[in-house]
Each structure stands twice: as C-alpha cells, then as structure tokens.
CSV table of C-alpha atoms in Angstrom, one decimal:
chain,number,residue,atom,x,y,z
A,1,MET,CA,-49.5,-137.0,-48.6
A,2,TYR,CA,-47.3,-134.1,-47.3
A,3,ASP,CA,-46.9,-136.3,-43.8
A,4,LYS,CA,-44.3,-135.8,-41.3
A,5,ALA,CA,-41.6,-137.8,-42.7
A,6,LEU,CA,-42.0,-136.0,-45.9
A,7,ALA,CA,-41.4,-132.5,-44.3
A,8,ASN,CA,-38.8,-133.9,-42.3
A,9,ALA,CA,-37.1,-134.5,-45.4
A,10,VAL,CA,-37.6,-131.1,-47.1
A,11,LYS,CA,-36.3,-129.8,-43.2
A,12,ALA,CA,-33.1,-132.2,-44.3
A,13,PHE,CA,-33.0,-130.6,-47.6
A,14,GLN,CA,-33.0,-127.3,-46.7
A,15,ASN,CA,-30.4,-127.7,-44.4
A,16,ASP,CA,-28.2,-129.1,-47.0
A,17,ALA,CA,-29.3,-125.9,-49.0
A,18,GLY,CA,-28.5,-123.4,-46.3
A,19,LEU,CA,-31.8,-122.5,-46.4
A,20,ARG,CA,-34.4,-122.0,-43.2
A,21,PRO,CA,-35.6,-125.6,-42.5
A,22,ASP,CA,-39.2,-124.4,-42.1
A,23,GLY,CA,-40.5,-127.2,-44.3
A,24,VAL,CA,-42.1,-125.2,-46.7
A,25,VAL,CA,-42.1,-125.8,-50.5
A,26,SER,CA,-42.0,-122.5,-52.2
A,27,GLY,CA,-39.7,-119.7,-53.6
A,28,THR,CA,-35.9,-121.0,-52.9
A,29,THR,CA,-36.5,-124.1,-51.7
A,30,LEU,CA,-38.4,-124.7,-55.1
A,31,ARG,CA,-36.4,-123.3,-57.0
A,32,GLU,CA,-33.0,-125.2,-55.3
A,33,LEU,CA,-35.4,-128.4,-55.5
A,34,ASN,CA,-35.7,-128.3,-59.3
A,35,VAL,CA,-31.8,-127.7,-60.0
A,36,PRO,CA,-31.1,-130.5,-62.6
A,37,ILE,CA,-29.0,-133.4,-61.6
A,38,GLY,CA,-26.8,-132.3,-64.5
A,39,GLN,CA,-26.5,-128.8,-62.8
A,40,ARG,CA,-25.5,-130.2,-59.5
A,41,ILE,CA,-22.5,-132.7,-61.0
A,42,ASP,CA,-21.1,-129.7,-62.7
A,43,GLN,CA,-21.2,-127.5,-59.7
A,44,VAL,CA,-19.6,-130.6,-58.1
A,45,LEU,CA,-16.5,-130.6,-60.8
A,46,LEU,CA,-16.1,-127.1,-60.6
A,47,ASN,CA,-15.5,-127.4,-56.6
A,48,MET,CA,-13.6,-130.1,-57.0
A,49,GLU,CA,-11.4,-128.3,-59.4
A,50,ARG,CA,-11.2,-125.0,-57.0
A,51,TRP,CA,-10.1,-127.9,-54.1
A,52,ARG,CA,-6.8,-128.6,-56.1
A,53,TRP,CA,-5.9,-125.2,-55.3
A,54,LEU,CA,-6.0,-125.3,-51.9
A,55,PRO,CA,-3.2,-127.2,-49.7
A,56,LYS,CA,-2.8,-130.5,-49.9
A,57,LYS,CA,-2.8,-130.6,-46.0
A,58,PHE,CA,-3.9,-128.1,-43.8
A,59,GLU,CA,-2.1,-127.4,-40.7
A,60,PRO,CA,-3.6,-128.7,-37.1
A,61,ASP,CA,-4.8,-125.5,-36.2
A,62,TYR,CA,-6.5,-122.8,-38.1
A,63,LEU,CA,-9.6,-121.0,-38.9
A,64,LEU,CA,-11.5,-121.4,-42.0
A,65,VAL,CA,-14.5,-118.7,-43.4
A,66,ASN,CA,-16.6,-120.6,-46.2
A,67,ILE,CA,-17.6,-117.5,-48.2
A,68,PRO,CA,-20.8,-119.3,-50.0
A,69,GLU,CA,-21.6,-120.6,-46.6
A,70,TYR,CA,-21.7,-117.9,-44.4
A,71,ARG,CA,-19.5,-119.4,-41.7
A,72,LEU,CA,-16.6,-119.7,-39.7
A,73,HIS,CA,-14.8,-123.1,-39.0
A,74,VAL,CA,-12.1,-123.3,-35.9
A,75,VAL,CA,-10.5,-125.8,-36.4
A,76,GLU,CA,-7.8,-127.7,-33.3
A,77,ASN,CA,-5.9,-130.6,-33.7
A,78,GLY,CA,-7.8,-131.4,-36.6
A,79,GLU,CA,-11.0,-131.5,-35.2
A,80,GLU,CA,-13.9,-128.5,-35.5
A,81,ALA,CA,-13.7,-126.6,-32.0
A,82,MET,CA,-16.3,-124.0,-33.0
A,83,THR,CA,-18.6,-122.8,-35.6
A,84,MET,CA,-20.4,-119.7,-36.1
A,85,ARG,CA,-22.5,-117.3,-38.3
A,86,VAL,CA,-20.7,-114.9,-40.5
A,87,ILE,CA,-21.5,-112.1,-42.6
A,88,VAL,CA,-19.5,-111.6,-45.9
A,89,GLY,CA,-18.9,-109.3,-48.6
A,90,LYS,CA,-21.7,-107.4,-51.3
A,91,ALA,CA,-21.0,-108.9,-54.7
A,92,LEU,CA,-19.8,-105.1,-55.5
A,93,THR,CA,-17.4,-105.4,-52.3
A,94,ALA,CA,-16.8,-109.5,-52.4
A,95,THR,CA,-14.6,-110.6,-49.8
A,96,PRO,CA,-11.5,-111.7,-51.5
A,97,ILE,CA,-10.8,-115.7,-51.1
A,98,PHE,CA,-7.0,-115.7,-49.4
A,99,SER,CA,-5.2,-117.1,-46.7
A,100,ASP,CA,-2.8,-115.3,-44.0
A,101,LYS,CA,-1.8,-115.7,-40.6
A,102,MET,CA,-4.1,-114.2,-37.7
A,103,GLU,CA,-1.4,-112.2,-35.1
A,104,TYR,CA,-4.1,-109.9,-32.9
A,105,VAL,CA,-7.2,-109.3,-30.9
A,106,VAL,CA,-8.0,-106.1,-30.8
A,107,LEU,CA,-10.8,-105.2,-27.8
A,108,ALA,CA,-12.8,-101.9,-27.9
A,109,PRO,CA,-11.5,-101.1,-31.6
A,110,TYR,CA,-11.6,-97.7,-33.4
A,111,TRP,CA,-12.9,-97.8,-36.6
A,112,TYR,CA,-11.5,-95.9,-38.9
A,113,VAL,CA,-13.8,-94.0,-41.6
A,114,PRO,CA,-12.8,-94.8,-45.3
A,115,PHE,CA,-12.0,-91.2,-47.1
A,116,SER,CA,-14.9,-91.6,-49.4
A,117,ILE,CA,-17.2,-91.8,-46.7
A,118,VAL,CA,-15.6,-88.3,-45.6
A,119,ASP,CA,-15.9,-86.5,-48.8
A,120,LYS,CA,-19.6,-88.2,-49.5
A,121,GLU,CA,-21.4,-87.9,-46.1
A,122,LEU,CA,-19.3,-85.9,-43.5
A,123,LYS,CA,-17.2,-82.5,-45.1
A,124,ASN,CA,-20.3,-80.7,-45.8
A,125,ARG,CA,-21.8,-81.2,-42.4
A,126,LEU,CA,-18.6,-80.5,-40.8
A,127,ALA,CA,-18.2,-77.2,-42.8
A,128,ASP,CA,-20.9,-76.1,-41.0
A,129,ASN,CA,-20.5,-77.8,-38.0
A,130,PRO,CA,-17.5,-79.3,-36.6
A,131,GLN,CA,-18.6,-80.6,-33.4
A,132,TYR,CA,-21.1,-82.9,-34.8
A,133,LEU,CA,-18.3,-85.5,-35.2
A,134,ASP,CA,-19.0,-85.9,-31.1
A,135,HIS,CA,-22.9,-86.8,-32.3
A,136,LEU,CA,-21.3,-89.1,-34.1
A,137,ASP,CA,-18.6,-90.2,-31.4
A,138,MET,CA,-16.0,-89.5,-34.1
A,139,GLU,CA,-12.7,-87.9,-33.8
A,140,VAL,CA,-9.9,-86.8,-36.0
A,141,VAL,CA,-6.2,-88.2,-35.6
A,142,ARG,CA,-3.0,-87.5,-37.1
A,143,GLY,CA,-1.4,-91.4,-37.4
A,144,TYR,CA,-2.6,-94.2,-36.9
A,145,GLY,CA,-2.9,-96.9,-34.3
A,146,ARG,CA,-0.9,-96.3,-30.7
A,147,THR,CA,0.7,-93.1,-31.6
A,148,ALA,CA,-2.6,-91.2,-33.3
A,149,THR,CA,-2.7,-87.9,-31.9
A,150,VAL,CA,-6.3,-86.4,-31.3
A,151,ILE,CA,-6.6,-82.9,-33.6
A,152,ASP,CA,-9.3,-80.1,-32.8
A,153,PRO,CA,-12.1,-80.2,-35.9
A,154,THR,CA,-12.4,-76.5,-35.8
A,155,THR,CA,-8.9,-76.4,-37.1
A,156,ILE,CA,-9.8,-78.3,-40.3
A,157,ASP,CA,-11.1,-76.0,-43.5
A,158,TRP,CA,-14.0,-78.7,-44.1
A,159,ALA,CA,-15.3,-77.3,-46.9
A,160,ASN,CA,-12.0,-77.5,-49.3
A,161,VAL,CA,-10.8,-80.5,-47.7
A,162,THR,CA,-10.1,-83.3,-50.7
A,163,GLN,CA,-7.9,-86.3,-50.7
A,164,ASP,CA,-4.5,-85.2,-51.4
A,165,ASN,CA,-4.8,-82.2,-48.9
A,166,PHE,CA,-6.5,-84.1,-45.6
A,167,LYS,CA,-3.7,-85.5,-43.5
A,168,TYR,CA,-5.9,-86.4,-41.1
A,169,THR,CA,-8.0,-89.5,-40.4
A,170,VAL,CA,-11.5,-89.6,-39.1
A,171,ARG,CA,-12.3,-92.5,-36.6
A,172,ARG,CA,-15.0,-93.6,-34.4
A,173,ARG,CA,-14.7,-94.0,-30.8
A,174,PRO,CA,-15.1,-97.3,-29.3
A,175,GLY,CA,-18.4,-98.0,-27.7
A,176,PRO,CA,-21.8,-98.9,-28.7
A,177,LYS,CA,-22.1,-97.1,-31.9
A,178,ASN,CA,-18.8,-98.4,-33.5
A,179,ASP,CA,-19.1,-100.3,-36.7
A,180,LEU,CA,-16.9,-102.8,-35.7
A,181,GLY,CA,-18.5,-103.8,-32.3
A,182,ASN,CA,-16.2,-104.8,-29.6
A,183,ALA,CA,-13.5,-106.4,-31.1
A,184,LYS,CA,-11.7,-107.4,-34.3
A,185,PHE,CA,-9.0,-109.9,-35.1
A,186,ILE,CA,-6.5,-109.1,-37.5
A,187,PHE,CA,-4.2,-110.9,-40.2
A,188,PRO,CA,-2.1,-108.2,-42.0
A,189,ASN,CA,-2.9,-108.8,-45.4
A,190,SER,CA,-2.7,-106.1,-48.9
A,191,ASN,CA,-6.7,-106.7,-49.2
A,192,ASP,CA,-7.0,-104.8,-45.5
A,193,VAL,CA,-9.7,-107.6,-44.4
A,194,TYR,CA,-10.2,-109.0,-41.2
A,195,LEU,CA,-12.6,-110.4,-39.0
A,196,HIS,CA,-15.0,-108.3,-36.6
A,197,ASP,CA,-18.0,-108.0,-34.6
A,198,THR,CA,-20.8,-105.7,-35.4
A,199,PRO,CA,-23.5,-103.4,-33.6
A,200,HIS,CA,-26.1,-105.1,-36.1
A,201,GLY,CA,-26.6,-108.6,-34.6
A,202,GLU,CA,-29.8,-109.3,-36.2
A,203,LEU,CA,-28.3,-109.3,-39.8
A,204,PHE,CA,-27.0,-112.8,-38.4
A,205,SER,CA,-30.8,-114.9,-38.7
A,206,GLN,CA,-30.9,-113.4,-42.9
A,207,VAL,CA,-30.5,-116.9,-44.6
A,208,SER,CA,-28.7,-114.8,-47.4
A,209,ARG,CA,-25.7,-113.0,-45.4
A,210,ASN,CA,-23.4,-110.9,-48.0
A,211,PHE,CA,-24.0,-107.3,-46.5
A,212,SER,CA,-20.4,-106.2,-45.7
A,213,HIS,CA,-17.5,-104.0,-47.3
A,214,GLY,CA,-15.7,-106.9,-48.0
A,215,CYS,CA,-14.6,-107.7,-44.1
A,216,VAL,CA,-16.5,-111.1,-42.4
A,217,ARG,CA,-18.4,-110.0,-39.4
A,218,VAL,CA,-18.8,-112.7,-36.9
A,219,GLU,CA,-21.5,-113.7,-35.0
A,220,GLU,CA,-20.0,-114.6,-31.7
A,221,PRO,CA,-17.0,-112.3,-31.2
A,222,MET,CA,-16.7,-112.7,-27.2
A,223,LYS,CA,-16.6,-116.7,-27.7
A,224,LEU,CA,-14.2,-116.0,-30.7
A,225,ALA,CA,-11.7,-114.0,-28.4
A,226,ALA,CA,-12.2,-116.2,-25.5
A,227,TYR,CA,-10.5,-119.2,-27.3
A,228,LEU,CA,-8.2,-117.1,-29.3
A,229,LEU,CA,-6.7,-115.8,-26.0
A,230,ARG,CA,-7.1,-119.3,-23.9
A,231,ASP,CA,-3.7,-119.6,-23.6
A,232,LYS,CA,-3.3,-116.4,-21.7
A,233,PRO,CA,-4.4,-116.8,-17.7
A,234,GLU,CA,-4.7,-113.0,-17.6
A,235,TRP,CA,-7.4,-112.8,-20.3
A,236,ASP,CA,-9.7,-114.6,-19.2
A,237,GLU,CA,-13.7,-113.9,-20.0
A,238,GLN,CA,-14.4,-111.0,-17.2
A,239,SER,CA,-11.1,-109.7,-18.1
A,240,ILE,CA,-12.3,-109.5,-21.9
A,241,LEU,CA,-15.5,-108.2,-21.0
A,242,ASP,CA,-13.9,-105.5,-18.7
A,243,THR,CA,-12.0,-104.0,-21.7
A,244,VAL,CA,-14.4,-103.8,-23.6
A,245,ALA,CA,-16.6,-101.9,-21.3
A,246,ALA,CA,-13.9,-99.5,-20.5
A,247,HIS,CA,-13.8,-98.4,-24.1
A,248,ARG,CA,-10.3,-98.2,-24.7
A,249,GLU,CA,-8.7,-100.0,-27.5
A,250,LYS,CA,-6.5,-102.8,-26.7
A,251,TYR,CA,-4.2,-104.9,-29.1
A,252,ILE,CA,-3.1,-108.1,-27.6
A,253,THR,CA,-0.7,-110.1,-29.8
A,254,LEU,CA,-1.2,-113.8,-30.2
A,255,THR,CA,1.0,-116.5,-28.6
A,256,LYS,CA,1.2,-118.2,-32.1
A,257,LYS,CA,0.1,-117.0,-35.4
A,258,LEU,CA,-2.6,-118.9,-36.3
A,259,PRO,CA,-3.6,-119.6,-40.2
A,260,VAL,CA,-6.3,-118.4,-41.5
A,261,TYR,CA,-8.4,-119.4,-45.0
A,262,LEU,CA,-11.0,-117.6,-46.8
A,263,VAL,CA,-12.3,-120.3,-49.6
A,264,TYR,CA,-15.1,-120.2,-51.9
A,265,LEU,CA,-16.9,-123.9,-51.9
A,266,THR,CA,-20.2,-123.9,-53.4
A,267,ALA,CA,-20.4,-127.8,-53.0
A,268,TRP,CA,-18.9,-130.2,-50.2
A,269,ALA,CA,-18.9,-133.3,-48.5
A,270,ASP,CA,-19.3,-133.9,-44.7
A,271,ALA,CA,-17.8,-136.7,-43.0
A,272,ASP,CA,-20.7,-139.2,-43.7
A,273,GLY,CA,-20.2,-138.0,-47.7
A,274,HIS,CA,-23.4,-136.1,-47.5
A,275,ALA,CA,-23.4,-133.5,-50.3
A,276,HIS,CA,-24.2,-129.7,-49.3
A,277,PHE,CA,-24.7,-126.7,-51.8
A,278,ARG,CA,-24.9,-123.5,-52.2
A,279,ASP,CA,-25.5,-120.4,-54.0
A,280,ASP,CA,-22.5,-118.9,-56.3
A,281,ILE,CA,-23.1,-115.4,-54.7
A,282,TYR,CA,-19.9,-113.7,-56.3
A,283,GLY,CA,-20.2,-115.6,-59.9
A,284,HIS,CA,-17.0,-117.3,-59.4
A,285,ASP,CA,-18.2,-120.8,-60.3
A,286,LYS,CA,-19.8,-119.3,-63.8
A,287,ALA,CA,-16.9,-118.0,-64.6
A,288,LEU,CA,-14.9,-121.1,-63.9
A,289,ALA,CA,-17.2,-123.2,-65.7
A,290,ARG,CA,-16.8,-121.0,-68.8
A,291,GLU,CA,-13.1,-122.2,-68.5
A,292,LEU,CA,-13.6,-126.0,-67.8
A,293,PHE,CA,-16.7,-126.5,-69.8
A,294,GLU,CA,-17.0,-124.7,-72.5
A,295,LYS,CA,-16.4,-126.3,-75.8
A,296,PRO,CA,-13.8,-124.2,-78.4
A,297,ALA,CA,-14.5,-124.3,-82.0
A,298,GLY,CA,-13.1,-127.1,-83.3
A,299,ALA,CA,-12.2,-128.8,-79.6
A,300,ALA,CA,-13.9,-131.8,-77.7
A,301,PRO,CA,-15.6,-130.5,-74.7
A,302,ALA,CA,-13.1,-129.5,-71.8
A,303,ARG,CA,-13.9,-131.5,-68.5
A,304,VAL,CA,-12.0,-131.2,-65.1
A,305,ALA,CA,-9.0,-133.2,-64.8
A,306,ALA,CA,-9.4,-133.8,-61.0
A,307,ARG,CA,-6.9,-135.7,-59.2
A,308,PRO,CA,-7.7,-138.1,-56.4
A,309,GLN,CA,-8.7,-135.7,-53.5
A,310,PRO,CA,-9.9,-136.3,-49.9
A,311,SER,CA,-13.5,-134.4,-49.8
A,312,PRO,CA,-13.9,-130.8,-49.2
A,313,ALA,CA,-15.2,-131.6,-45.8
A,314,ALA,CA,-11.2,-132.4,-44.9
A,315,ALA,CA,-11.0,-128.6,-45.4
A,316,LEU,CA,-13.7,-128.0,-43.2
A,317,ALA,CA,-12.6,-129.5,-40.6
A,318,ALA,CA,-14.5,-133.1,-41.3
A,319,SER,CA,-17.0,-132.6,-38.7
A,320,PRO,CA,-20.5,-134.9,-38.5
A,321,LYS,CA,-22.5,-131.9,-37.2
A,322,ARG,CA,-21.7,-129.8,-39.9
A,323,SER,CA,-24.8,-127.7,-41.1
C-alpha cells in the first residue's frame, strides 16, 4: 500500500538525491531508485578518491561550492553558517574545479560583454545604428575597471570590427538588465570565474541548475554580501541596498581574504553518516572510473586504494541539517 509512511520515505529519498520531494515515483525518481547498489558503491569509491585530492584540513572559515549539488556552503569556525542554491556552468562551459581566496565584493557591477557576443550578435546591428547600445543599456569603454573611459559608439567602424582591431570593451551598465545582477564576489583566478547575482531568479526553482557559462550564480546575493561585510559597520544591509539602488559600481575589499573551494562531489555523507548522491553532470566520475576500475589486459582489476579519511561531510561543514 502506498500509505503516508511510504510516501514520506520516497520524499526522504528524493531529498537525498537532490530531487523535488513530491513523493511521486516516476521519471528521474524511478531511475534513481533503480540504480544498482554496486554502482552506488563505485560512486562512493570514486568520491573517496576525489576526497584524497582535497586538503586534509580546511580553514575555520571558508566558502565551498559543491558543483553537482548546486549549492553554496558558507562555513564559519568549522560550522555551516549559511547555505543557498546556486547555478553552475553548462556541460560545454563547465565550472572548473579549483580553490582560491575571495578578496572583493562588488556592488552594482558592470558586465563586460565577451567579444564573441559583440562579433556574433551586436556588431551588425551597431553598424546600422550605433545608438542601439543605449537600448541595451550598454556602452563602449577604453580600459577596464575604475579607470575605464566611455567612448562615443558612433566613432567606431562597427562593420569592420575584428578581435584584432577592436581596442575597446562593451559593457552593460549596472541596473535591472545587468547579467551579473546586483553583486559579484571576486576571488581573482586564471579561470575568470566568480560568484554573482542574476536577474533570472526563476531558474533557482529548477532541480538541475547547470545553465551558466562557467561562473556561479548565487540565490541570495544580498544576504551573502551582508555576511561577507559584517565586520565593516559602514556596510550594513541598508548601505548595501542604497549602493545597489544608485546603480554606481562599488568595489569593497574584504578585511580578510576568504578561501573559496569549488569541488565536485557526487556522493557524500552528512553528519549522521547518511548518504547523499547526485548526477555526474560533467562526466568526471565516468572519466575517473576508467582510470580506477577498468582492467588492463593481463592485469588485476584496479581499485581505489583510499587511505582513512573523515567523511566528505567534513568538507561540507558537517551540518546535520544538510539537504
């Protein structure tokens, strides 16, 4: 009988798998229920191997984005202080796995348009009507950041623009149309990846949230900004909101650089030892399995030689309320 107890058990399973907990056994839920136990064991082994690549010990305070979980964890003094949903990169523009240190909160940021978009989507329109940039709430600048100088778009030969001869940058002004929303959070890195807001908040309601071009979009940017600036009395919640409303970009340097980890865990245990699983959205598990599990000709089957480790929950702040 599909009674209340069984329905609740299905919902609990759906939570563990990162699915919408509606209690309906169909589609993805049915697929996940039928994953063989041997495949789950292999998935745990793969993530134990991946865990070996992470630091043995994390700092007391850090940010961690678990890409397949689509979630940001903010850890303070070894305890989870905040968590929120995120959007990560599509398979073709995957969010990279690396660590760095956050240095800046930027309120009301400009969005600098990649030249590929200028080339494929903008320059033909601008050749006919350079003032079309205003319609898009964009402008052309020489230079970058605080020293950028605005250029009159009518002085540019848009029809003959190439990546080699275009010495300017197109950027979208701060405001409701801005692709970065109201805030971005910078940890300088060679991947040019950062955390940021988005004007498309409706996407956070999706179960699978790999929609971006590589950066990580956060669900509650103002809450995150207030937390990161909590040791700066002049930047209380109202000051942050007023700065955003003024549509003037403002860089704020953090008092202390905060470690940021972008990790890829498709299996982990929470503080109670309860297992959670996620889809291998970028195929990293599949690639690692070929190295660890496939048997070369004439050789014994390879297997993970994992040294004793704390559970992956330690990397995720070991919160008993983790979902």
